[in-house]
Coordinates of C-alpha atoms in Angstrom, one line a residue:
Chain A
X1316 CA -30.1 31.8 -0.5
X1317 CA -30.1 28.1 0.5
X1318 CA -29.9 26.9 4.1
X1319 CA -26.9 25.0 5.5
X1320 CA -27.9 21.4 5.6
X1321 CA -26.2 18.3 6.8
X1322 CA -26.2 16.9 3.3
X1323 CA -23.3 14.6 2.4
X1324 CA -24.0 15.1 -1.3
X1325 CA -22.9 18.8 -1.0
X1326 CA -19.3 19.6 -1.7
X1327 CA -17.5 21.3 1.2
X1328 CA -14.7 23.8 1.1
X1329 CA -12.8 24.7 4.3
X1330 CA -11.4 28.1 4.8
X1331 CA -9.7 29.8 7.7
X1332 CA -12.0 31.5 10.1
X1333 CA -10.9 35.1 11.0
X1334 CA -7.3 35.0 10.1
X1335 CA -4.5 36.1 7.8
X1336 CA -5.8 33.8 5.0
X1337 CA -9.5 34.5 5.3
X1338 CA -9.9 37.5 3.0
X1339 CA -7.7 36.4 0.2
X1340 CA -9.2 32.9 0.3
X1341 CA -12.7 34.3 0.0
X1342 CA -11.6 36.5 -2.9
X1343 CA -10.1 33.5 -4.6
X1344 CA -13.4 31.6 -4.2
X1345 CA -15.4 34.5 -5.5
X1346 CA -13.0 34.7 -8.5
X1347 CA -13.8 31.1 -9.3
X1348 CA -17.4 32.1 -9.6
X1349 CA -18.8 30.9 -6.3
X1350 CA -21.5 33.2 -4.9
X1351 CA -22.1 33.2 -1.1
X1352 CA -22.8 35.7 1.7
X1353 CA -19.7 36.8 3.6
X1354 CA -19.3 34.8 6.8
X1355 CA -21.7 36.0 9.5
X1356 CA -21.7 34.0 12.6
X1357 CA -22.4 30.7 10.8
X1358 CA -19.7 28.2 10.5
X1359 CA -21.2 26.9 7.4
X1360 CA -22.2 29.2 4.5
X1361 CA -24.0 27.7 1.5
X1362 CA -23.3 28.9 -2.0
X1363 CA -26.2 30.4 -3.9
X1364 CA -25.2 29.2 -7.3
X1365 CA -23.9 25.6 -6.8
X1366 CA -24.2 22.7 -4.3
X1367 CA -21.2 23.9 -2.2
X1368 CA -20.9 24.8 1.5
X1369 CA -18.1 27.0 2.7
X1370 CA -16.9 25.9 6.2
X1371 CA -15.1 28.4 8.4
X1372 CA -12.5 26.5 10.6
X1373 CA -9.4 27.1 12.6
X1374 CA -6.6 26.9 10.0
X1375 CA -4.6 24.2 11.8
X1376 CA -7.7 22.0 11.8
X1377 CA -8.2 22.2 8.1
X1378 CA -5.6 19.6 7.0
X1379 CA -7.2 17.1 9.4
X1380 CA -10.7 17.8 8.1
X1381 CA -9.6 17.3 4.5
X1382 CA -7.5 14.3 5.3
X1383 CA -10.4 12.6 6.9
X1384 CA -12.7 13.6 4.0
X1385 CA -15.0 15.5 6.3
X1386 CA -14.6 18.3 3.8
X1387 CA -13.7 17.9 0.1
X1388 CA -11.4 20.9 -0.4
X1389 CA -9.5 23.3 1.8
X1390 CA -7.4 26.4 1.5
X1391 CA -4.5 26.4 4.0
X1392 CA -1.0 27.8 4.4
X1393 CA 1.7 25.4 3.3
X1394 CA 3.4 25.9 6.7
X1395 CA 0.4 24.5 8.5
X1396 CA -0.1 21.8 5.9
X1397 CA 3.5 20.5 6.1
X1398 CA 3.7 21.0 9.8
X1399 CA 0.7 18.8 10.3
X1400 CA 2.1 16.2 7.8
X1401 CA -1.5 15.5 6.6
X1402 CA -2.0 13.1 3.8
X1403 CA -3.9 15.2 1.4
X1404 CA -3.6 16.0 -2.3
X1405 CA -2.2 19.5 -3.0
X1406 CA -4.1 20.7 -6.1
X1407 CA -2.3 23.9 -6.6
X1408 CA -0.3 26.7 -4.9
X1409 CA -2.5 29.8 -4.9
X1410 CA 0.1 32.5 -5.0
X1411 CA -1.1 34.5 -2.1
X1412 CA -0.3 34.8 1.6
X1413 CA 3.4 34.4 1.0
X1414 CA 5.4 34.1 4.2
X1415 CA 8.6 32.5 5.5
X1416 CA 9.5 30.3 8.4
X1417 CA 12.8 31.7 9.7
X1418 CA 15.2 31.2 12.5
X1419 CA 15.9 34.4 14.2
X1420 CA 18.1 35.4 17.2
X1421 CA 18.4 38.5 19.4
X1422 CA 20.5 41.3 18.0
X1423 CA 23.0 40.8 20.8
X1424 CA 23.2 37.0 20.4
X1425 CA 26.6 35.3 19.7
X1426 CA 24.8 33.0 17.3
X1427 CA 25.8 33.9 13.8
X1428 CA 26.1 30.7 11.8
X1429 CA 24.2 27.4 11.7
X1430 CA 26.9 25.7 13.7
X1431 CA 26.3 28.1 16.6
X1432 CA 22.8 26.7 16.9
X1433 CA 24.3 23.4 18.1
X1434 CA 22.9 22.6 21.5
X1435 CA 20.9 25.8 21.8
X1436 CA 17.2 26.2 22.6
X1437 CA 14.9 27.2 19.7
X1438 CA 11.3 28.1 20.4
X1439 CA 8.8 27.4 17.7
X1440 CA 5.2 26.4 16.9
X1441 CA 6.5 24.5 13.9
X1442 CA 8.5 21.7 15.5
X1443 CA 8.2 19.3 12.7
X1444 CA 9.5 21.7 10.0
X1445 CA 12.2 22.9 12.3
X1446 CA 13.3 19.3 13.1
X1447 CA 13.5 18.5 9.4
X1448 CA 15.6 21.5 8.7
X1449 CA 18.0 20.8 11.6
X1450 CA 18.3 17.2 10.5
X1451 CA 19.1 18.2 6.9
X1452 CA 21.6 20.7 8.2
X1453 CA 23.0 18.1 10.6
X1454 CA 22.6 20.4 13.6
X1455 CA 21.3 19.2 16.9
X1456 CA 19.4 21.6 19.1
X1457 CA 16.6 21.6 21.7
X1458 CA 13.3 22.4 20.1
X1459 CA 11.0 24.2 22.6
X1460 CA 7.5 23.8 21.3
X1461 CA 4.9 26.5 22.1
X1462 CA 1.7 27.5 20.5
X1463 CA 2.1 31.2 20.1
X1464 CA 4.0 34.4 21.0
X1465 CA 7.2 32.7 20.0
X1466 CA 9.0 36.0 19.6
X1467 CA 9.1 36.8 23.3
X1468 CA 10.8 33.6 24.4
X1469 CA 14.4 34.8 24.1
X1470 CA 13.9 37.8 26.5
X1471 CA 12.2 35.4 29.0
X1472 CA 15.3 33.1 28.8
X1473 CA 13.1 30.3 27.5
X1474 CA 15.0 30.1 24.3
X1475 CA 18.2 31.3 22.6
X1476 CA 16.6 31.5 19.1
X1477 CA 13.2 31.4 17.6
X1478 CA 11.8 29.8 14.5
X1479 CA 8.7 31.8 13.5
X1480 CA 6.6 32.8 10.6
X1481 CA 7.3 36.2 9.2
X1482 CA 5.8 38.2 6.4
X1483 CA 7.2 41.7 6.6
X1484 CA 9.7 41.1 9.4
X1485 CA 8.0 43.8 11.5
X1486 CA 7.2 41.6 14.5
X1487 CA 10.7 40.2 14.6
X1488 CA 12.1 43.7 14.5
X1489 CA 9.8 44.9 17.3
X1490 CA 11.3 42.2 19.5
X1491 CA 14.9 43.0 18.4
X1492 CA 15.2 39.7 16.6
X1493 CA 17.4 39.2 13.5
X1494 CA 16.4 36.5 10.9
X1495 CA 19.4 34.3 10.1
X1496 CA 18.1 31.3 8.1
X1497 CA 15.0 30.5 6.1
X1498 CA 13.5 27.1 7.1
X1499 CA 10.5 27.1 4.8
X1500 CA 8.9 29.4 2.2
X1501 CA 5.1 29.2 2.4
X1502 CA 2.0 30.4 0.5
X1503 CA -1.6 29.4 0.4
X1504 CA -2.5 26.1 -1.2
X1505 CA -5.7 24.4 -2.3
X1506 CA -5.9 20.9 -1.0
X1507 CA -8.2 18.0 -1.7
X1508 CA -9.2 14.9 0.3
X1509 CA -7.2 11.8 -0.4
X1510 CA -10.5 9.9 -0.9
X1511 CA -12.4 12.3 -3.2
X1512 CA -16.2 11.8 -3.4
X1513 CA -17.2 10.6 -6.9
X1514 CA -19.8 13.3 -7.3
X1515 CA -18.0 16.2 -5.7
X1516 CA -18.7 19.5 -7.4
X1517 CA -15.7 20.6 -9.3
X1518 CA -15.8 24.3 -8.6
X1519 CA -12.5 25.0 -10.3
X1520 CA -14.3 24.6 -13.7
X1521 CA -17.1 27.0 -12.9
Chain B
X100 CA 38.8 -20.6 42.3
X101 CA 36.6 -21.6 39.3
X102 CA 37.4 -20.5 35.8
X103 CA 34.6 -18.1 34.6
X104 CA 33.5 -20.1 31.6
X105 CA 30.2 -21.1 30.0
X106 CA 28.9 -24.1 28.1
X107 CA 29.5 -24.5 24.4
X108 CA 26.7 -23.2 22.3
X109 CA 25.5 -20.8 25.0
X110 CA 26.1 -17.1 25.3
X111 CA 26.5 -14.2 27.7
X112 CA 25.0 -10.9 26.5
X113 CA 26.7 -7.7 27.5
X114 CA 24.7 -4.5 27.9
X115 CA 25.4 -3.4 24.3
X116 CA 24.3 -6.8 22.9
X117 CA 21.2 -6.7 25.1
X118 CA 20.3 -3.2 24.0
X119 CA 20.2 -4.5 20.4
X120 CA 18.4 -7.7 21.3
X121 CA 15.8 -5.9 23.4
X122 CA 15.2 -3.3 20.6
X123 CA 14.5 -5.9 18.0
X124 CA 12.5 -8.1 20.3
X125 CA 10.3 -5.2 21.4
X126 CA 9.7 -4.3 17.8
X127 CA 8.7 -7.9 16.8
X128 CA 6.5 -8.1 19.9
X129 CA 4.8 -4.8 19.1
X130 CA 3.7 -6.1 15.7
X131 CA 2.3 -9.3 17.3
X132 CA 0.4 -7.2 19.9
X133 CA -0.7 -4.8 17.1
X134 CA -2.4 -7.8 15.4
X135 CA -4.2 -8.9 18.5
X136 CA -2.0 -11.8 19.6
X137 CA -1.8 -12.6 23.3
X138 CA 1.4 -13.6 25.1
X139 CA 1.7 -16.9 26.8
X140 CA 4.6 -18.7 28.4
X141 CA 5.2 -22.4 29.0
X142 CA 7.8 -23.9 31.3
X143 CA 11.4 -24.2 30.2
X144 CA 11.3 -27.9 31.3
X145 CA 8.5 -30.4 31.0
X146 CA 7.9 -34.1 31.2
X147 CA 10.2 -35.7 28.6
X148 CA 7.3 -37.7 27.1
X149 CA 5.7 -34.4 26.1
X150 CA 8.5 -33.7 23.7
X151 CA 10.1 -37.0 22.7
X152 CA 8.9 -38.5 19.4
X153 CA 7.3 -35.2 18.3
X154 CA 10.2 -34.0 16.2
X155 CA 11.3 -37.2 14.4
X156 CA 14.4 -39.2 15.3
X157 CA 16.7 -36.3 14.7
X158 CA 14.7 -34.1 17.0
X159 CA 14.6 -36.7 19.8
X160 CA 18.4 -37.0 19.6
X161 CA 18.8 -33.2 19.9
X162 CA 16.4 -32.9 22.8
X163 CA 18.1 -32.2 26.2
X164 CA 16.8 -34.8 28.6
X165 CA 17.8 -35.6 32.2
X166 CA 16.4 -37.0 35.4
X167 CA 15.3 -34.4 37.9
X168 CA 15.8 -34.6 41.7
X169 CA 12.6 -36.7 42.1
X170 CA 13.8 -39.2 39.4
X171 CA 11.4 -37.9 36.7
X172 CA 12.4 -37.9 33.1
X173 CA 12.6 -34.3 32.1
X174 CA 13.3 -32.4 28.9
X175 CA 14.2 -28.8 28.0
X176 CA 11.9 -27.0 25.6
X177 CA 12.9 -27.9 22.1
X178 CA 10.6 -25.5 20.3
X179 CA 7.4 -23.6 21.1
X180 CA 5.0 -25.5 18.9
X181 CA 4.7 -28.8 20.8
X182 CA 4.4 -27.1 24.2
X183 CA 1.7 -24.9 22.5
X184 CA -0.1 -28.0 21.3
X185 CA -0.1 -29.4 24.9
X186 CA -1.2 -25.9 26.2
X187 CA -4.2 -25.8 23.8
X188 CA -5.2 -29.4 24.6
X189 CA -5.2 -28.5 28.3
X190 CA -7.0 -25.1 28.2
X191 CA -9.0 -25.0 25.0
X192 CA -12.3 -24.9 26.9
X193 CA -11.3 -21.7 28.6
X194 CA -9.6 -20.0 25.7
X195 CA -11.3 -17.7 23.2
X196 CA -11.5 -19.6 20.0
X197 CA -9.9 -19.0 17.5
X198 CA -7.0 -18.5 19.8
X199 CA -4.1 -16.2 18.8
X200 CA -1.0 -16.4 20.8
X201 CA 2.6 -15.4 20.7
X202 CA 5.5 -16.7 22.7
X203 CA 9.1 -15.4 22.8
X204 CA 11.4 -17.6 24.8
X205 CA 14.6 -19.6 24.7
X206 CA 14.7 -23.2 23.4
X207 CA 17.5 -25.7 23.8
X208 CA 18.9 -28.2 21.3
X209 CA 22.0 -30.4 21.7
X210 CA 23.1 -29.5 18.2
X211 CA 26.7 -29.0 17.0
X212 CA 27.3 -25.2 17.5
X213 CA 28.2 -23.3 14.3
X214 CA 27.7 -19.9 12.7
X215 CA 24.2 -18.8 13.7
X216 CA 23.6 -22.1 15.4
X217 CA 23.5 -22.3 19.2
X218 CA 22.4 -24.8 21.8
X219 CA 20.4 -22.1 23.6
X220 CA 18.6 -19.6 21.4
X221 CA 15.4 -17.6 21.1
X222 CA 12.3 -18.3 19.1
X223 CA 9.4 -15.8 18.4
X224 CA 6.3 -17.7 17.5
X225 CA 2.8 -16.7 16.5
X226 CA -0.1 -19.1 15.9
X227 CA -3.8 -18.8 15.1
X228 CA -5.5 -22.0 16.2
X229 CA -9.1 -23.1 15.9
X230 CA -10.0 -21.8 12.4
X231 CA -9.7 -23.1 8.8
X232 CA -10.2 -19.7 7.3
X233 CA -7.7 -18.6 4.7
X234 CA -7.8 -15.2 6.4
X235 CA -5.5 -16.7 9.0
X236 CA -2.8 -17.5 6.4
X237 CA -3.3 -14.0 5.0
X238 CA -2.9 -12.4 8.4
X239 CA 0.2 -14.4 9.2
X240 CA 1.7 -13.3 5.8
X241 CA 0.9 -9.7 6.7
X242 CA 2.4 -10.1 10.2
X243 CA 5.6 -11.5 8.6
X244 CA 5.9 -8.6 6.2
X245 CA 5.1 -6.0 9.0
X246 CA 7.7 -7.6 11.3
X247 CA 10.5 -7.4 8.7
X248 CA 9.5 -3.9 7.7
X249 CA 9.3 -2.8 11.3
X250 CA 12.8 -4.0 12.2
X251 CA 14.2 -2.2 9.1
X252 CA 14.3 -4.7 6.2
X253 CA 13.1 -3.3 2.9
X254 CA 13.9 -6.3 0.9
X255 CA 12.7 -9.7 2.0
X256 CA 11.1 -12.6 0.2
X257 CA 8.2 -14.6 1.6
X258 CA 8.3 -17.9 -0.3
X259 CA 5.1 -19.9 -0.2
X260 CA 3.8 -23.1 -1.4
X261 CA 0.8 -25.4 -0.8
X262 CA 1.1 -28.9 0.6
X263 CA -2.1 -29.7 -1.1
X264 CA -0.6 -28.7 -4.4
X265 CA 2.5 -30.9 -3.8
X266 CA 0.4 -33.8 -2.8
X267 CA -1.7 -33.5 -5.9
X268 CA 1.4 -33.4 -8.1
X269 CA 2.8 -36.5 -6.4
X270 CA -0.5 -38.3 -6.7
X271 CA -0.6 -37.4 -10.4
X272 CA 2.9 -38.8 -10.8
X273 CA 1.6 -42.0 -9.1
X274 CA 3.7 -41.6 -6.0
X275 CA 2.0 -43.8 -3.4
X276 CA 0.7 -42.0 -0.3
X277 CA 3.1 -43.7 2.0
X278 CA 6.1 -42.4 0.0
X279 CA 4.8 -38.8 -0.2
X280 CA 6.0 -37.6 3.2
X281 CA 9.5 -38.9 2.5
X282 CA 9.6 -37.4 -1.0
X283 CA 8.6 -34.0 0.4
X284 CA 11.4 -34.3 3.0
X285 CA 13.9 -34.8 0.2
X286 CA 12.5 -32.0 -1.9
X287 CA 12.9 -29.7 1.1
X288 CA 16.7 -30.1 0.8
X289 CA 16.8 -28.5 -2.7
X290 CA 18.2 -25.2 -1.4
X291 CA 20.9 -27.0 0.6
X292 CA 22.1 -29.9 -1.5
X293 CA 21.0 -28.8 -5.0
X294 CA 19.2 -30.4 -7.8
X295 CA 21.6 -33.2 -8.4
X296 CA 21.8 -34.2 -4.7
X297 CA 18.0 -34.2 -4.5
X298 CA 17.7 -36.2 -7.7
X299 CA 20.1 -38.8 -6.3
X300 CA 18.2 -39.1 -3.0
X301 CA 14.8 -39.2 -4.8
X302 CA 15.9 -42.0 -7.0
X303 CA 16.1 -44.2 -3.8
X304 CA 12.4 -43.8 -3.2
X305 CA 10.9 -43.1 -6.6
X306 CA 11.0 -44.9 -10.0
X307 CA 13.7 -43.5 -12.2
X308 CA 11.5 -41.9 -14.8
X309 CA 9.4 -40.1 -12.1
X310 CA 12.4 -38.1 -10.7
X311 CA 13.2 -35.8 -13.6
X312 CA 9.5 -35.2 -14.3
X313 CA 8.9 -34.2 -10.6
X314 CA 11.9 -32.0 -10.6
X315 CA 11.0 -30.2 -13.8
X316 CA 7.5 -29.6 -12.5
X317 CA 8.5 -28.1 -9.2
X318 CA 11.4 -26.0 -10.5
X319 CA 9.5 -24.7 -13.5
X320 CA 11.0 -21.2 -14.2
X321 CA 9.1 -17.9 -14.4
X322 CA 7.3 -15.4 -12.3
X323 CA 4.9 -16.5 -9.6
X324 CA 1.9 -16.0 -11.9
X325 CA 3.6 -18.0 -14.7
X326 CA 4.4 -20.8 -12.4
X327 CA 0.9 -20.9 -11.0
X328 CA -0.6 -21.0 -14.5
X329 CA 1.8 -23.8 -15.4
X330 CA 0.6 -25.8 -12.5
X331 CA -3.1 -25.2 -13.1
X332 CA -3.7 -28.9 -14.0
X333 CA -3.0 -29.7 -10.3
X334 CA -4.7 -28.4 -7.2
X335 CA -3.9 -24.7 -7.2
X336 CA -7.1 -23.5 -5.6
X337 CA -5.4 -22.9 -2.2
X338 CA -2.6 -20.9 -3.7
X339 CA -5.0 -18.7 -5.7
X340 CA -7.2 -18.1 -2.7
X341 CA -4.1 -17.2 -0.6
X342 CA -3.0 -14.7 -3.2
X343 CA -6.3 -13.0 -3.3
X344 CA -6.4 -12.6 0.5
X345 CA -2.8 -11.4 0.7
X346 CA -3.7 -8.7 -1.8
X347 CA -6.7 -7.7 0.3
X348 CA -4.5 -7.6 3.4
X349 CA -2.0 -5.3 1.6
X350 CA 0.9 -7.7 1.8
X351 CA 3.4 -6.1 -0.7
X352 CA 3.2 -8.2 -3.9
X353 CA 6.9 -7.8 -4.7
X354 CA 7.8 -9.6 -1.4
X355 CA 5.7 -12.7 -2.2
X356 CA 7.2 -15.5 -4.2
X357 CA 5.5 -18.7 -5.2
X358 CA 8.0 -21.6 -5.0
X359 CA 6.5 -25.0 -5.7
X360 CA 9.8 -26.6 -4.6
X361 CA 9.4 -25.3 -1.1
X362 CA 8.4 -28.2 1.0
X363 CA 9.1 -27.6 4.7
X364 CA 10.4 -30.8 6.1
X365 CA 8.1 -31.1 9.0
X366 CA 5.3 -33.7 8.6
X367 CA 2.6 -31.8 10.3
X368 CA 2.0 -29.1 7.6
X369 CA -1.2 -29.7 5.6
X370 CA -1.8 -26.4 3.7
X371 CA 0.1 -23.3 2.8
X372 CA 3.7 -23.3 4.0
X373 CA 6.0 -20.2 4.3
X374 CA 9.7 -19.4 4.5
X375 CA 11.2 -16.0 4.6
X376 CA 14.6 -15.2 3.1
X377 CA 16.7 -12.0 3.2
X378 CA 18.4 -11.5 -0.2
X379 CA 22.2 -11.6 -0.4
X380 CA 22.6 -13.2 3.0
X381 CA 23.6 -16.8 3.3
X382 CA 21.9 -17.6 6.5
X383 CA 18.9 -19.6 5.4
X384 CA 15.3 -18.9 6.3
X385 CA 14.7 -16.3 9.0
X386 CA 11.1 -17.2 9.5
X387 CA 9.1 -20.3 8.6
X388 CA 5.8 -22.1 9.3
X389 CA 2.5 -23.0 7.7
X390 CA -1.0 -24.5 8.1
X391 CA -1.4 -27.6 10.2
X392 CA -4.4 -29.7 11.1
X393 CA -3.6 -32.4 13.6
X394 CA -1.1 -30.7 15.9
X395 CA -2.9 -31.3 19.2
X396 CA -3.9 -34.8 18.2
X397 CA -1.2 -36.3 20.4
X398 CA -2.6 -34.5 23.4
X399 CA -6.3 -34.4 22.7
X400 CA -9.1 -36.1 20.9
X401 CA -10.2 -32.8 19.5
X402 CA -8.6 -31.6 16.3
X403 CA -7.6 -28.0 15.9
X404 CA -6.6 -26.5 12.6
X405 CA -4.1 -23.6 12.8
X406 CA -1.5 -21.5 11.1
X407 CA 1.8 -20.5 12.7
X408 CA 5.2 -19.3 12.0
X409 CA 8.4 -19.1 14.1
X410 CA 10.9 -16.2 13.6
X411 CA 14.5 -17.2 14.0
X412 CA 15.5 -14.4 16.4
X413 CA 19.2 -15.1 16.5
X414 CA 19.4 -15.4 12.7
X415 CA 17.6 -12.1 12.3
X416 CA 20.1 -10.6 14.8
X417 CA 23.0 -12.0 12.8
X418 CA 21.6 -10.6 9.5
X419 CA 21.2 -7.2 11.1
X420 CA 24.7 -7.2 12.4
X421 CA 26.0 -8.2 9.0
X422 CA 24.0 -5.4 7.3
X423 CA 25.2 -2.9 9.9
X424 CA 21.7 -2.0 11.0
X425 CA 22.6 -1.2 14.6
X426 CA 24.5 2.0 14.0
X427 CA 22.5 4.1 16.4
X428 CA 21.5 1.7 19.1
X429 CA 21.3 3.5 22.4
X430 CA 22.1 2.1 25.8
X431 CA 19.5 2.9 28.4
X432 CA 20.7 6.0 30.3
X433 CA 20.3 9.3 28.7
X434 CA 21.5 11.6 31.4
X435 CA 24.2 11.3 34.1
X436 CA 23.7 13.8 37.0
X437 CA 27.1 14.4 38.5
X438 CA 27.9 14.3 42.2
X439 CA 29.6 17.7 42.8
X440 CA 29.9 17.8 46.6
X441 CA 28.0 17.2 49.9
X442 CA 26.5 20.6 49.9
X443 CA 24.8 20.2 46.5
X444 CA 24.0 16.5 46.4
X445 CA 20.4 17.0 47.7
X446 CA 19.7 19.4 44.8
X447 CA 21.3 17.0 42.3
X448 CA 19.1 14.2 43.6
X449 CA 16.1 16.4 43.1
X450 CA 17.1 17.1 39.5
X451 CA 17.6 13.4 39.0
X452 CA 14.1 12.6 40.4
X453 CA 12.5 15.3 38.2
X454 CA 14.2 13.9 35.1
X455 CA 13.1 10.4 35.9
X456 CA 9.5 11.5 36.7
X457 CA 9.4 13.1 33.2
X458 CA 10.3 9.8 31.7
X459 CA 13.9 10.6 31.0
X460 CA 16.3 7.7 31.8
X461 CA 18.8 9.2 34.2
X462 CA 21.3 8.1 36.9
X463 CA 23.4 9.7 39.6
X464 CA 27.2 9.3 39.9
X465 CA 27.8 7.6 43.2
X466 CA 31.0 9.3 44.4
X467 CA 32.1 12.9 44.6
X468 CA 35.0 12.2 42.3
X469 CA 36.8 14.7 40.1
X470 CA 34.5 15.8 37.2
X471 CA 36.9 14.3 34.7
X472 CA 36.4 10.9 36.2
X473 CA 32.6 11.3 36.2
X474 CA 32.6 12.4 32.6
X475 CA 34.8 9.3 31.7
X476 CA 32.1 7.1 33.3
X477 CA 29.5 8.8 31.1
X478 CA 31.6 8.3 28.1
X479 CA 32.2 4.6 28.7
X480 CA 28.5 4.0 29.3
X481 CA 27.7 6.1 26.2
X482 CA 25.5 8.4 28.1
X483 CA 24.8 11.4 25.8
X484 CA 24.1 14.1 28.4
X485 CA 25.7 15.1 31.7
X486 CA 24.0 17.5 34.1
X487 CA 26.4 19.4 36.4
X488 CA 25.1 21.5 39.3
X489 CA 27.7 23.0 41.5
X490 CA 27.3 25.8 44.1
X491 CA 27.5 28.5 41.5
X492 CA 24.7 27.1 39.4
X493 CA 22.7 26.2 42.5
X494 CA 22.7 29.8 43.7
X495 CA 21.2 31.0 40.4
X496 CA 18.7 28.1 40.1
X497 CA 20.6 26.9 37.0
X498 CA 22.3 23.8 35.8
X499 CA 25.0 23.1 33.2
X500 CA 24.1 20.6 30.6
X501 CA 27.0 19.0 28.7
X502 CA 26.4 17.3 25.4
X503 CA 29.0 14.6 25.3
X504 CA 29.1 14.2 21.5
X505 CA 30.0 17.8 20.8
X506 CA 31.5 18.6 24.2
X507 CA 29.4 21.8 24.2
X508 CA 28.2 23.0 27.6
X509 CA 25.2 25.2 28.2
X510 CA 23.7 26.7 31.3
X511 CA 19.9 26.8 31.6
X512 CA 17.4 27.2 34.4
X513 CA 17.0 23.9 36.3
X514 CA 13.2 24.0 35.6
X515 CA 13.9 23.8 31.9
X516 CA 16.0 20.7 31.9
X517 CA 13.3 18.3 31.0
X518 CA 11.9 20.5 28.2
X519 CA 15.5 20.8 26.8
X520 CA 16.0 17.1 26.8
X521 CA 12.6 16.3 25.4
X522 CA 13.1 18.8 22.6
X523 CA 16.6 17.8 21.8
X524 CA 16.8 16.6 18.2
X525 CA 19.1 14.1 16.5
X526 CA 18.6 11.2 18.8

C-alpha cells in the first residue's frame, strides 16, 4: 500500500464521506478496477494499483473542489451539483442514488395546486433549484433557506410547505407531509474539473 | 406667481426616471470600479480660459460663458476631458502614475436641442493616463464591452481604427501634413453625409484624382481581417497589436469591427480610436474615444500619453427606452408599514425599524387613514408589499403581509417578516 502524499501528479477523486452516496460510490470505483483500502480515519486513501488518491469530503464541498481543480474527479448527487451551480464537466450519470426534490405540504394544508403556493413560505436547503422551479412555473413565494431538518418546519409555523429530497417518501410520511410537485430528479454523477490536468490518470479505462 | 417652467434643453427627472437613470449609472460605475478606476470630480464652472479654444471654433461657440459676481470670465464644463487635462497638469506629482480615473457628471452645451440632444446632459468618462502601453487600449475596449453587457446589451459594435494608419494612407497619397487634419475631419462625416457628400467636401482640399482613391481605400469591403490584409502596405502594426491584446483580454471578437473610415473628428487623437454603435438604432455613437498624446500640453510642459472614452449616458438611456429594457425597474421602497391606530403605532414603528435594519427599504404611512387610502398610496408609489399590524395581529405577535401584485394576504409571526421578504422570489 502506498502512502498518501501531497503529490500534484497523482490523480484525485472526491467521494462523499460517510453519507448516502458513500457506499455505492466506492462500489462504483471498485467496479472500475481501482484497488484501495476502505476509508479508515484518513481523508485521503491512495490506490494500490494506480496513481490515484481517493479523497473523502463533505458532499456539498465536492463541486467546489472539482471546480477549482483541487481534485480531478468527483462523485456527487446532481441535486448538490446543480444547487451549487458549479462550473464542472459532467462526464456521466451513474444510475445510482436516485432521489427526487419535491414540494410537500402538511396533510391538512389548503395548498393543493401550484397556484396555491403563491405568497406562501417554502422551507428548503435547495433554494437555487426551488427558485428556478418557481420562476419557470411563474409562481412567487418566500423561500426560507435552512440547512437541514426541513421536514419539521411546517409544524413549527416556520413554513407552509417544504421542498426536500426524498427517496422512499418515508421521512415525509412520518411528518405527515404529502408530496405535490417534483422540482428535480437526481442521481449520482461523475464530474470532472473544467481545467483537466494533461496527465491525469484516466481510471475509466482501467 | 411665477410659472413653473425650466430652460430649453434642460430636464426635470421624476422618481421613475431617476430610478432608471440611477440603475444604469450604478451599473456603469460598478464596471469602472471593477477595473480599478478611481472617481474624481471637477467643478461645474471654471475659468473660461481653461475651456475656450480647446474644442475648436464650434466648441467655443457652444460653451456657456458668463461673468461671475466678481467680474471673472467663467465657463460651464463643456466636457470632462479638458478639465481632466487641467487636473492632471495640476496634480500629476501626487497621483499614482499611470493614473486611471472615471468621472460621471453633467456638462453644458449651448446647442440646438433635439432628439437625444440636450443643453445639460451627463457624460461618463474613463481615462488611463501616463502610459503608452497597448494594454491600456485593450483594457478600455474590454471596459466598453463589459459596460454594454452589464446594462443588458447583447449586440453592440465597437468600431475601431488607427490614426497612424490613416496618416500613413494620407502620406502615401501625398496629402501634405497640414491638410491631413482637415481631411480626417471630413472623412469623419462619412456616416452622416454619405460617400457623395464626403467626396464633394474632400475635393475642396485634395486633388481631384486623390479623392476616389482615398475613398476606395478606406471603404474597402470585407470582414475586419480582409480589410486589415488589404491595408497591409500601410502602417497596420498598431491595429494588429490591438487585436492581439483584445483577444487576450477576452473582448468578444464578434463585437469588434475594424473600420478604416472611422476618423473621430477631434484633433487630439494620435493612435487607436473607438466608437460604439447599437445595431438597428439611429442614435449615433453611444461611446467614443481613443489614444491621445498631447492632451495636457496646454496646461503643462510635461507630456502625458493616455487612452480614454466617454459614454453618452443620455443616448444610452434613449436606446434602452426604445428597446423597452426598463420593464422591471423598481422604485426604492419595498415595504409600506401601515398606520393602524394610536395603540399600535409603536409596534408598527418597531417593525419598520427591524425591516430597515435588515436592509429592506421600508417606510411608514404618516396618517391613521382608512386602510384603503393607505393601500392606494402604496399602489401609486409602486410599493410591492404592505405590512399591516392591528390590535388583533399584535396580540398574537403576528403581522399581515399583503402582496400588492396578487392582492393575496398572509399572516405570519412578526419575527419572520424579514426572512419572508428576503426569501420572496420573483423580484
